[in-house]
Each structure stands twice: as structure tokens, then as C-alpha cells.
Coordinates of C-alpha atoms and ligand atoms in Angstrom, one line a residue:
X1 CA -34.6 -21.0 14.0
X2 CA -34.0 -23.9 16.3
X3 CA -29.3 -23.8 16.7
X4 CA -27.6 -26.0 19.2
X5 CA -27.7 -24.8 22.5
X6 CA -23.6 -23.4 23.4
X7 CA -22.4 -24.0 26.3
X8 CA -21.1 -20.5 27.0
X9 CA -21.1 -17.6 25.0
X10 CA -17.5 -17.8 22.8
X11 CA -14.9 -15.7 21.3
X12 CA -13.0 -15.0 19.0
X13 CA -9.9 -12.9 19.0
X14 CA -8.5 -13.2 14.6
X15 CA -8.3 -11.0 11.3
X16 CA -11.3 -10.7 10.3
X17 CA -12.4 -10.3 6.3
X18 CA -16.0 -10.5 4.5
X19 CA -18.0 -8.3 2.7
X20 CA -20.6 -5.5 2.6
X21 CA -21.5 -5.5 -0.9
X22 CA -20.8 -6.7 -4.6
X23 CA -17.0 -5.7 -4.9
X24 CA -17.2 -6.5 -9.1
X25 CA -15.2 -8.5 -10.8
X26 CA -11.7 -6.7 -11.0
X27 CA -11.5 -4.2 -8.9
X28 CA -8.6 -4.2 -5.9
X29 CA -9.4 -1.8 -4.1
X30 CA -13.6 -1.6 -2.8
X31 CA -15.8 -0.7 0.4
X32 CA -17.4 -3.6 -0.1
X33 CA -14.6 -4.8 1.5
X34 CA -15.1 -5.7 5.2
X35 CA -11.1 -6.0 6.7
X36 CA -10.7 -6.2 10.7
X37 CA -7.4 -7.7 12.0
X38 CA -7.5 -8.5 14.6
X39 CA -10.7 -7.6 16.5
X40 CA -13.0 -10.4 18.5
X41 CA -15.9 -11.9 17.3
X42 CA -18.2 -12.3 20.1
X43 CA -20.9 -15.5 19.8
X44 CA -23.9 -16.7 21.9
X45 CA -25.6 -19.3 23.5
X46 CA -27.5 -19.7 20.8
X47 CA -25.0 -20.2 18.4
X48 CA -25.6 -16.4 16.8
X49 CA -22.7 -13.8 16.4
X50 CA -23.3 -11.3 19.0
X51 CA -20.7 -8.3 17.5
X52 CA -17.5 -8.0 16.6
X53 CA -15.1 -5.8 18.3
X54 CA -11.4 -4.6 18.9
X55 CA -11.3 -4.9 22.3
X56 CA -11.2 -8.2 24.4
X57 CA -14.2 -9.7 26.2
X58 CA -15.9 -9.9 29.6
X59 CA -14.9 -13.8 31.2
X60 CA -18.0 -14.6 31.2
X61 CA -16.6 -15.6 26.7
X62 CA -14.4 -19.0 26.2
X63 CA -11.8 -17.2 24.5
X64 CA -10.3 -18.6 21.6
X65 CA -6.6 -16.5 21.1
X66 CA -5.9 -16.7 17.1
X67 CA -4.7 -13.1 16.8
X68 CA -2.6 -13.5 12.9
X69 CA -4.8 -16.3 11.6
X70 CA -7.7 -15.2 8.9
X71 CA -11.5 -15.6 10.7
X72 CA -14.0 -15.7 7.1
X73 CA -17.8 -17.0 7.0
X74 CA -17.8 -20.7 6.0
X75 CA -18.5 -21.6 2.2
X76 CA -21.2 -22.0 0.8
X77 CA -20.6 -24.8 -2.6
X78 CA -24.5 -24.1 -4.4
X79 CA -23.1 -27.2 -6.9
X80 CA -22.3 -30.6 -5.6
X81 CA -23.4 -34.2 -5.3
X82 CA -22.3 -36.4 -2.9
X83 CA -22.5 -39.7 -3.6
X84 CA -19.5 -38.9 -6.0
X85 CA -17.2 -38.7 -4.0
X86 CA -17.1 -42.6 -4.9
X87 CA -16.4 -41.5 -8.5
X88 CA -13.7 -38.1 -8.0
X89 CA -11.1 -38.5 -10.1
X90 CA -12.4 -40.5 -12.3
X91 CA -10.2 -41.1 -16.0
X92 CA -10.8 -40.0 -19.5
X93 CA -14.8 -38.9 -20.2
X94 CA -16.7 -36.5 -20.5
X95 CA -20.3 -34.9 -19.7
X96 CA -22.5 -37.9 -21.0
X97 CA -19.9 -41.1 -21.0
X98 CA -18.6 -40.1 -17.7
X99 CA -22.4 -40.5 -15.9
X100 CA -22.7 -43.9 -17.7
X101 CA -18.7 -44.9 -16.9
X102 CA -18.9 -43.8 -13.1
X103 CA -21.0 -42.3 -11.7
X104 CA -24.6 -43.7 -12.6
X105 CA -23.6 -47.2 -11.4
X106 CA -21.8 -46.1 -8.1
X107 CA -24.5 -43.3 -7.5
X108 CA -27.6 -46.6 -7.5
X109 CA -25.4 -47.9 -4.4
X110 CA -27.2 -45.3 -1.8
X111 CA -30.3 -47.1 -2.6
X112 CA -29.0 -49.4 0.4
X113 CA -29.5 -46.7 3.4
X114 CA -26.7 -48.3 5.3
X115 CA -24.3 -46.7 1.8
X116 CA -26.5 -43.5 1.8
X117 CA -25.7 -42.8 5.9
X118 CA -22.2 -43.6 5.7
X119 CA -21.9 -41.6 2.4
X120 CA -23.7 -38.2 3.8
X121 CA -21.8 -38.5 6.7
X122 CA -18.5 -38.9 5.5
X123 CA -19.5 -36.5 2.6
X124 CA -20.2 -33.7 5.5
X125 CA -17.7 -34.0 7.4
X126 CA -15.1 -33.7 4.1
X127 CA -17.1 -30.4 3.6
X128 CA -16.1 -29.4 6.9
X129 CA -13.3 -29.9 7.2
X130 CA -12.5 -28.2 2.9
X131 CA -14.1 -24.7 5.2
X132 CA -17.7 -25.5 3.1
X133 CA -20.2 -25.2 5.9
X134 CA -23.5 -24.6 3.5
X135 CA -24.3 -26.7 0.3
X136 CA -26.6 -27.4 -2.1
X137 CA -26.7 -30.5 -2.4
X138 CA -27.6 -34.1 -5.0
X139 CA -28.1 -37.1 -3.6
X140 CA -29.4 -39.5 -5.6
X141 CA -33.0 -40.3 -7.4
X142 CA -33.9 -42.7 -3.6
X143 CA -35.5 -41.9 -1.1
X144 CA -33.8 -43.3 1.8
X145 CA -30.6 -40.6 0.4
X146 CA -32.5 -37.1 1.4
X147 CA -33.0 -38.9 4.3
X148 CA -29.4 -40.2 4.9
X149 CA -28.2 -36.6 4.1
X150 CA -30.8 -34.5 6.0
X151 CA -30.6 -36.3 9.0
X152 CA -26.1 -35.9 8.7
X153 CA -26.9 -32.4 7.8
X154 CA -28.8 -31.9 10.9
X155 CA -26.6 -33.8 13.1
X156 CA -24.4 -31.5 12.3
X157 CA -26.3 -28.2 12.5
X158 CA -25.7 -27.3 8.7
X159 CA -27.3 -25.1 6.4
X160 CA -28.3 -27.2 3.5
X161 CA -30.7 -28.4 0.9
X162 CA -31.4 -31.0 -1.0
X163 CA -33.7 -33.3 -2.6
X164 CA -34.6 -36.7 -4.6
X165 CA -33.0 -36.4 -6.9
X166 CA -35.6 -36.5 -10.4
X167 CA -35.0 -39.3 -13.8
X168 CA -37.5 -40.9 -15.4
X169 CA -35.9 -41.9 -18.6
X170 CA -31.8 -42.0 -20.2
X171 CA -30.4 -43.6 -17.0
X172 CA -30.6 -47.1 -15.9
X173 CA -33.7 -48.9 -14.2
X174 CA -32.3 -49.2 -10.7
X175 CA -31.9 -45.7 -11.0
X176 CA -34.7 -44.7 -12.7
X177 CA -38.1 -43.4 -11.6
X178 CA -41.9 -42.1 -12.2
X179 CA -44.1 -39.5 -12.1
X180 CA -46.5 -40.5 -9.6
X181 CA -43.6 -42.6 -7.3
X182 CA -41.2 -39.2 -7.1
X183 CA -44.0 -37.1 -6.8
X184 CA -45.0 -39.3 -3.7
X185 CA -41.7 -38.6 -2.7
X186 CA -41.0 -35.6 -2.9
X187 CA -44.3 -34.6 -0.6
X188 CA -43.8 -36.5 1.5
X189 CA -39.9 -35.4 2.0
X190 CA -41.1 -32.0 1.2
X191 CA -43.6 -32.2 4.5
X192 CA -40.7 -33.9 7.3
X193 CA -37.9 -32.1 6.2
X194 CA -38.9 -28.4 4.3
X195 CA -37.6 -26.2 7.2
X196 CA -36.3 -28.2 9.7
X197 CA -33.7 -26.2 11.4
X198 CA -31.2 -25.1 8.7
X199 CA -32.1 -27.6 6.2
X200 CA -34.3 -26.2 3.0
X201 CA -36.3 -28.9 0.2
X202 CA -34.7 -28.3 -3.0
X203 CA -36.5 -29.8 -6.6
X204 CA -34.3 -31.9 -9.1
X205 CA -33.8 -32.7 -12.2
X206 CA -31.3 -33.9 -12.7
X207 CA -31.2 -32.9 -16.5
X208 CA -34.1 -32.4 -18.8
X209 CA -32.4 -35.3 -20.2
X210 CA -33.1 -37.6 -17.5
X211 CA -36.5 -36.5 -16.7
X212 CA -40.0 -36.7 -19.3
X213 CA -42.2 -33.5 -20.4
X214 CA -44.1 -34.8 -17.5
X215 CA -41.7 -35.7 -15.2
X216 CA -41.2 -31.8 -15.0
X217 CA -44.5 -30.4 -14.9
X218 CA -44.5 -32.1 -11.8
X219 CA -41.8 -30.6 -10.9
X220 CA -43.5 -27.3 -11.2
X221 CA -46.2 -27.7 -9.6
X222 CA -45.1 -28.5 -6.9
X223 CA -42.9 -25.4 -6.5
X224 CA -45.7 -23.3 -7.5
X225 CA -47.6 -24.5 -5.0
X226 CA -45.0 -24.8 -1.9
X227 CA -43.3 -21.3 -2.8
X228 CA -40.0 -21.3 -0.2
X229 CA -38.8 -24.1 -2.5
X230 CA -35.2 -24.4 -3.9
X231 CA -34.4 -25.1 -7.5
X232 CA -32.0 -27.4 -8.8
X233 CA -30.6 -28.2 -11.9
X234 CA -28.1 -28.0 -14.7
X235 CA -28.1 -26.3 -17.6
X236 CA -26.1 -25.5 -20.6
X237 CA -23.2 -28.1 -19.7
X238 CA -21.4 -29.7 -22.5
X239 CA -22.3 -29.2 -26.6
X240 CA -23.5 -33.2 -27.2
X241 CA -25.6 -33.1 -23.9
X242 CA -27.5 -29.1 -25.5
X243 CA -27.9 -30.9 -28.6
X244 CA -29.7 -34.1 -27.3
X245 CA -32.1 -32.0 -25.7
X246 CA -32.3 -30.1 -28.2
X247 CA -33.3 -33.0 -29.4
X248 CA -35.4 -34.3 -26.6
X249 CA -37.7 -30.7 -26.8
X250 CA -37.9 -29.3 -30.3
X251 CA -40.6 -26.9 -29.6
X252 CA -38.5 -25.1 -26.0
X253 CA -36.1 -22.0 -27.8
X254 CA -32.5 -23.3 -25.8
X255 CA -31.9 -25.3 -23.0
X256 CA -33.4 -23.5 -20.1
X257 CA -36.6 -22.7 -21.9
X258 CA -36.8 -25.8 -21.8
X259 CA -37.6 -25.8 -17.7
X260 CA -39.0 -22.3 -18.2
X261 CA -41.8 -23.4 -20.0
X262 CA -42.3 -25.7 -17.4
X263 CA -41.8 -23.5 -14.6
X264 CA -38.7 -24.3 -13.1
X265 CA -36.9 -21.0 -13.5
X266 CA -37.6 -19.9 -10.5
X267 CA -35.3 -17.1 -7.7
X268 CA -34.6 -19.9 -5.3
X269 CA -33.5 -21.4 -8.8
X270 CA -29.6 -22.6 -9.0
X271 CA -28.6 -23.5 -12.8
X272 CA -25.5 -25.9 -12.5
X273 CA -22.8 -24.5 -15.5
X274 CA -24.7 -22.4 -17.5
X275 CA -22.1 -22.8 -20.2
X276 CA -23.6 -22.6 -23.9
X277 CA -26.8 -20.3 -22.8
X278 CA -26.9 -17.2 -25.1
X279 CA -28.6 -13.2 -24.3
X280 CA -31.6 -14.3 -24.0
X281 CA -31.5 -17.5 -21.6
X282 CA -29.2 -14.9 -19.9
X283 CA -32.1 -12.2 -20.1
X284 CA -34.0 -15.2 -18.3
X285 CA -32.4 -15.9 -15.8
X286 CA -32.0 -12.2 -14.7
X287 CA -35.9 -11.1 -14.4
X288 CA -36.1 -14.7 -12.9
X289 CA -33.8 -13.9 -10.3
X290 CA -32.6 -17.7 -10.8
X291 CA -28.5 -17.7 -10.2
X292 CA -25.3 -20.0 -11.7
X293 CA -23.7 -22.3 -9.7
X294 CA -19.8 -21.7 -12.2
X295 CA -18.1 -25.0 -11.5
X296 CA -14.9 -24.4 -13.0
X297 CA -12.4 -27.5 -11.7
X298 CA -15.3 -30.1 -13.8
X299 CA -15.8 -27.9 -16.6
X300 CA -12.2 -28.2 -16.4
X301 CA -12.2 -31.5 -15.6
X302 CA -14.4 -32.9 -17.7
X303 CA -13.7 -30.4 -20.8
X304 CA -16.6 -29.0 -20.5
X305 CA -16.0 -25.9 -21.6
X306 CA -15.5 -22.5 -20.5
X307 CA -17.9 -20.1 -18.2
X308 CA -18.1 -16.1 -18.6
X309 CA -19.5 -14.6 -15.8
X310 CA -18.4 -11.2 -17.9
X311 CA -21.6 -11.6 -19.8
X312 CA -23.8 -13.2 -17.0
X313 CA -22.4 -10.1 -14.1
X314 CA -23.4 -8.2 -17.5
X315 CA -26.8 -9.5 -18.1
X316 CA -27.1 -9.3 -13.9
X317 CA -27.4 -12.9 -14.0
X318 CA -26.1 -13.9 -10.3
X319 CA -23.0 -16.0 -9.6
X320 CA -22.1 -18.1 -6.8
X321 CA -19.3 -20.6 -6.9
X322 CA -19.3 -24.9 -7.1
X323 CA -16.8 -27.8 -6.7
X324 CA -19.7 -30.0 -8.5
X325 CA -17.5 -33.0 -7.2
X326 CA -17.4 -35.9 -8.2
X327 CA -17.3 -34.0 -11.7
X328 CA -15.0 -31.2 -10.2
X329 CA -11.8 -32.1 -8.7
X330 CA -12.2 -30.7 -5.2
X331 CA -13.8 -30.3 -2.2
X332 CA -11.1 -27.1 -1.4
X333 CA -13.8 -23.6 -2.4
X334 CA -10.2 -22.4 -2.6
X335 CA -8.6 -24.8 -5.3
X336 CA -12.0 -23.8 -6.9
X337 CA -11.3 -20.1 -6.9
X338 CA -7.9 -20.8 -8.1
X339 CA -9.2 -22.6 -10.6
X340 CA -12.2 -19.9 -11.7
X341 CA -9.8 -17.3 -11.6
X342 CA -7.2 -19.1 -14.6
X343 CA -10.6 -19.6 -16.4
X344 CA -12.3 -16.5 -16.7
X345 CA -8.1 -15.5 -17.3
X346 CA -8.5 -17.2 -20.4
X347 CA -11.1 -15.4 -21.6
X348 CA -9.4 -11.8 -20.5
X349 CA -11.1 -10.9 -16.9
X350 CA -9.1 -10.8 -14.4
X351 CA -10.5 -11.4 -11.2
X352 CA -10.1 -10.7 -8.0
X353 CA -9.6 -12.4 -4.8
X354 CA -12.6 -10.2 -3.4
X355 CA -14.9 -11.6 -6.4
X356 CA -13.9 -15.1 -5.5
X357 CA -14.2 -15.0 -2.2
X358 CA -18.1 -13.2 -2.1
X359 CA -19.2 -15.5 -4.8
X360 CA -17.8 -18.0 -2.1
X361 CA -19.8 -16.2 0.6
X362 CA -22.1 -13.5 0.9
X363 CA -23.0 -13.3 -3.2
X364 CA -24.6 -17.1 -2.3
X365 CA -26.3 -16.7 0.1
X366 CA -28.4 -13.1 -1.2
X367 CA -28.7 -15.4 -4.5
X368 CA -29.8 -18.3 -2.3
X369 CA -32.3 -15.3 -0.2
X370 CA -29.9 -16.4 2.3
X371 CA -27.9 -13.5 3.8
X372 CA -30.1 -13.1 6.8
X373 CA -28.8 -16.2 8.5
X374 CA -25.4 -17.0 6.2
X375 CA -22.4 -14.9 4.6
X376 CA -21.2 -12.2 6.7
X377 CA -19.8 -12.2 9.3
X378 CA -22.4 -9.8 11.1
X379 CA -24.9 -9.7 14.6
X380 CA -27.5 -11.3 14.3
X381 CA -26.1 -13.9 12.0
X382 CA -25.7 -17.4 12.4
X383 CA -22.1 -18.2 13.0
X384 CA -20.7 -20.4 10.5
X385 CA -17.4 -19.5 11.1
X386 CA -13.5 -20.9 9.5
X387 CA -10.2 -20.1 10.8
X388 CA -7.5 -20.4 7.8
X389 CA -3.9 -20.5 8.0
X390 CA -2.5 -17.9 5.5
X391 CA 0.2 -19.9 4.5
X392 CA 0.7 -24.1 4.8
X393 CA 4.6 -25.1 3.9
X394 CA 7.6 -23.1 3.0
X395 CA 6.8 -22.1 -0.8
X396 CA 3.0 -19.8 0.7
X397 CA 5.0 -19.3 3.7
X398 CA 7.7 -16.9 1.9
X399 CA 5.3 -15.8 -1.1
X400 CA 3.0 -14.0 2.7
X401 CA 5.9 -13.1 3.5
X402 CA 6.5 -11.0 0.7
X403 CA 2.7 -9.6 0.3
X404 CA 3.0 -5.6 -0.1
X405 CA -0.9 -5.1 0.7
X406 CA -4.4 -6.6 1.1
X407 CA -4.9 -8.1 -1.5
X408 CA -1.7 -9.5 -2.7
X409 CA -1.9 -11.4 0.0
X410 CA -5.8 -12.5 0.6
X411 CA -4.6 -13.4 -3.3
X412 CA -2.1 -15.5 -3.1
X413 CA -3.6 -17.8 -0.3
X414 CA -6.5 -18.0 -2.4
X415 CA -4.2 -18.8 -5.1
X416 CA -1.8 -21.4 -3.1
X417 CA -4.0 -22.0 0.0
X418 CA -6.5 -25.6 0.2
X419 CA -7.7 -27.8 3.0
X420 CA -3.6 -28.4 4.4
X421 CA -5.2 -24.1 5.6
X422 CA -7.9 -24.7 7.5
X423 CA -7.2 -25.2 11.2
X424 CA -10.5 -24.8 13.0
X425 CA -14.7 -25.0 11.1
X426 CA -17.6 -23.7 13.4
X427 CA -20.9 -24.2 12.6
X428 CA -23.8 -22.5 14.6
X429 CA -21.0 -21.3 17.5
X430 CA -19.7 -25.2 17.5
X431 CA -16.9 -26.2 16.7
X432 CA -17.7 -29.4 14.3
X433 CA -13.5 -29.4 13.1
X434 CA -10.6 -29.1 13.7
X435 CA -7.3 -29.6 11.8
X436 CA -4.3 -32.6 13.4
X437 CA -0.8 -31.8 13.1
X438 CA 0.6 -31.5 10.6
Ligands
LIG501 N1 -25.7 -33.3 -15.4 C1 -26.6 -34.4 -15.1 N2 -25.9 -34.9 -14.4 C2 -24.8 -34.1 -13.9 C3 -23.4 -34.8 -12.4 O1 -24.0 -36.3 -12.0 N3 -22.7 -33.8 -12.5 C4 -22.5 -33.2 -14.5 N4 -21.0 -32.5 -13.9 N5 -23.0 -33.2 -15.2 C5 -24.6 -33.1 -14.8
LIG502 ZN1 -23.6 -31.3 -11.0

């Protein structure tokens, strides 16, 4: 995989945190937590992690001194909508009204390639400024929006998975495609972008309600023909949506079954939300090796419901974390974790900081079958990294000073932190974001 060459070998001195395995949901002590304080992370000229070691490297490395700061793998946002930066924080609706009132009009503007290019640059720079170095992204129905997003991602060296949104019904005319045109666009985009550097194509039916059975079948054919493709969509997010999908597909056993019947339940499938699933659905997700992207700030903001992480885990379904901006209210994965903690607390599950951080790093990488590239601080992986301040402002600083052990310290950071804590973000060994002085 070609990566941008760094001018020199680089080394960063900080406190390193990552995971060597799955730490579980609520165990405070887990051998999967790898804490390497006061270590050097070495990066080669190709932007890959060379080694992690306690001793300083030689002066053939460009050295970056950040003792006392936290160095983690960049976060992976497994479900986010590029054009919806324009509607984040829109008042007063649940999912179906929200789409009609705010989202569809905003996405229609992306028919213009100039708008799409500017939006893609702003969006990816914002992801980096929030500490996310990889993402699974919805652009719009327009082929140009995918071109714009992949072009901007390539320029930044980011790991981005995306694809043209498929919508051939129940959407405004300006956002509707048709089966034949959509198939042509998808095939052209796959040929142009899938597997180019760090980019991968995701077949992207928006949700069951906006694709005809014929379009879902076409999506299934694409997946069957190209084994490395991803699938991204929404499932069982909101009760009115679930009832509508049941009316549209009376033959299906469940909302998830609509996708299964069309060949969309694969090991590279990312299903956003999955709040209103049952045990049979969860067992089918597990059998397929598909993942659920848990989007707590969106689920709270749109009043969609409370995702059952424990039930998913007990069924063996991988769960990653996602911002779902603009239904979600922040690109910050730290804020997303804090919201996720609260949602699970309502169901009696107290997620550890380990569970939350793992879901946004190694857990997501494994679920995306990208554990060989991202998610941990392991030699050979891409140097996609974030350097964090433990505390910003007097309250967090005081809380940090009083923390007695590592989990307490990390949990306070997860709960109180956000993008203001991010000092630098590195992608493939290149520093792509540096905070201005506060
Ligand atoms: N379901 C279909 N489209 C969308 C979307 O854009 N956002 C969310 N949260 N749910 C959806
Ligand atoms: Zn979404």
C-alpha cells in the first residue's frame, strides 16, 4: 500500500495507550490494556510504526518531546455523514421528519461539485481536528460527492471507506437515482477508487425505505461480485422507521432481514444504530460477522432509543462507536464515548473507559478487517496517531490531579475531554493537525 513518504524517520515521546485484545465491557482490570508510559514510538520513512521502546532513539530520528501527554491510535468513526455538517444541531424532529426537513435539502446542494469539494475538505479536516484518522462515511447520492470525498481523503492520506448513496424512492427528485444509473455510477467508482491507497468502496443503500427491492438486489450483486467491498447502511433506528420498513417489505421477518434477503448481510457490513433488533437479528449479525455502529449522541438527539450493547455482545456481535453527525451532535469520539457511557448506564451497564476506547480503536479496526493497518500502536501498522492533553481548563485539571489510578485518570479524560484536548493528529506518519495555542 503506497503511503506518503516522510522526509525523515520520526520519534514521539509520550505515554502510550492501546489494546492488545478485547477488554470486555465492565472489567476495570484487563490484560488487554497496554499502558506504556514514558515510551518512544518510532515511525519509518513510509509512515509506519517501526517500534515502541523506553529508550530514546538516535539522532537519525526527528524527535518530538511530549512527555506527560497521552499518545493513542487515531480514532475510527464507523458511521458519519459528510454533507450533514451543514445540519448538525437542527431542532425539534425525529428521524423521518429530520430527513425531510433538514437533511435532504442540505444533501441536494451537493449535486454541485464545487460544493462537494469544499464540504469534503472541511469535513475531513474537522475529523482530524477531533482526533479521528479513519472513517466510514456517507457522502450523497451524487457520484461527484464520492469523487470529492475520496480525492480529499487521498490528499490527506486518510483511511476512508465510502460510496455513493443509493436512493431510488421516497426521497426528493433531486436526490433520487434509478437502478441502472446507480449501478453504472457504482461500477465506475469501484473501478476508480476501491483499493486505491487507503481508500475502500462501500455499497451504500441509505436505508431500506429509500431503495426499491430491485435496487437492494443490485447492491447485493455488486457485493457478490467484489468480495472486498464494504456495505454501509442504517437499520432499526427509530420505531416509526421500523414500522414503515415492515409495511414496505411485508415478506421480511424483520428490518435486518430485508438486507439479508438481498445479500447485504456480510462480514464487511456496517449497520448503524440497530436499536430495535431482536435476538434472531443479533444471531444473524453474529453469523455474518457484521458490525453495529453505536451512535449514542444521535440516538439521544433524535430521540431514537437506547442501544443494547450488552445484548449485542452476548450474541457475539461486534460493536463500534460512531458520531453519526449530523444526527449526532459532535465529531468528537470522546464526547461520543461519554454519551455512550450514559446510554448504557441507563440499562445498568457501566462501561469502562477501556471498553469505550477499544470500540473506537482496535475493536473498530478488527470489525472492519483492518487490524493489520490501524487501531493499535504495533510495529508495522500505519502511524495514525493522536496526542492528547489529559485535561483542559480548571475543572478537568483538578479532576485529573486527584485521579488515584490509571482507569480513574483515563475515565475522567474520556468523560470530560473533547477536541480541545487534542494537541496533534498524525496520519501515516505525517502531522496533519496541530492545535493553535489555546
Ligand atoms: N436513516 C436514513 N438516513 C439517515 C441519516 O442520514 N441519518 C440517520 N441518523 N439515520 C438515517
Ligand atoms: Zn447515519
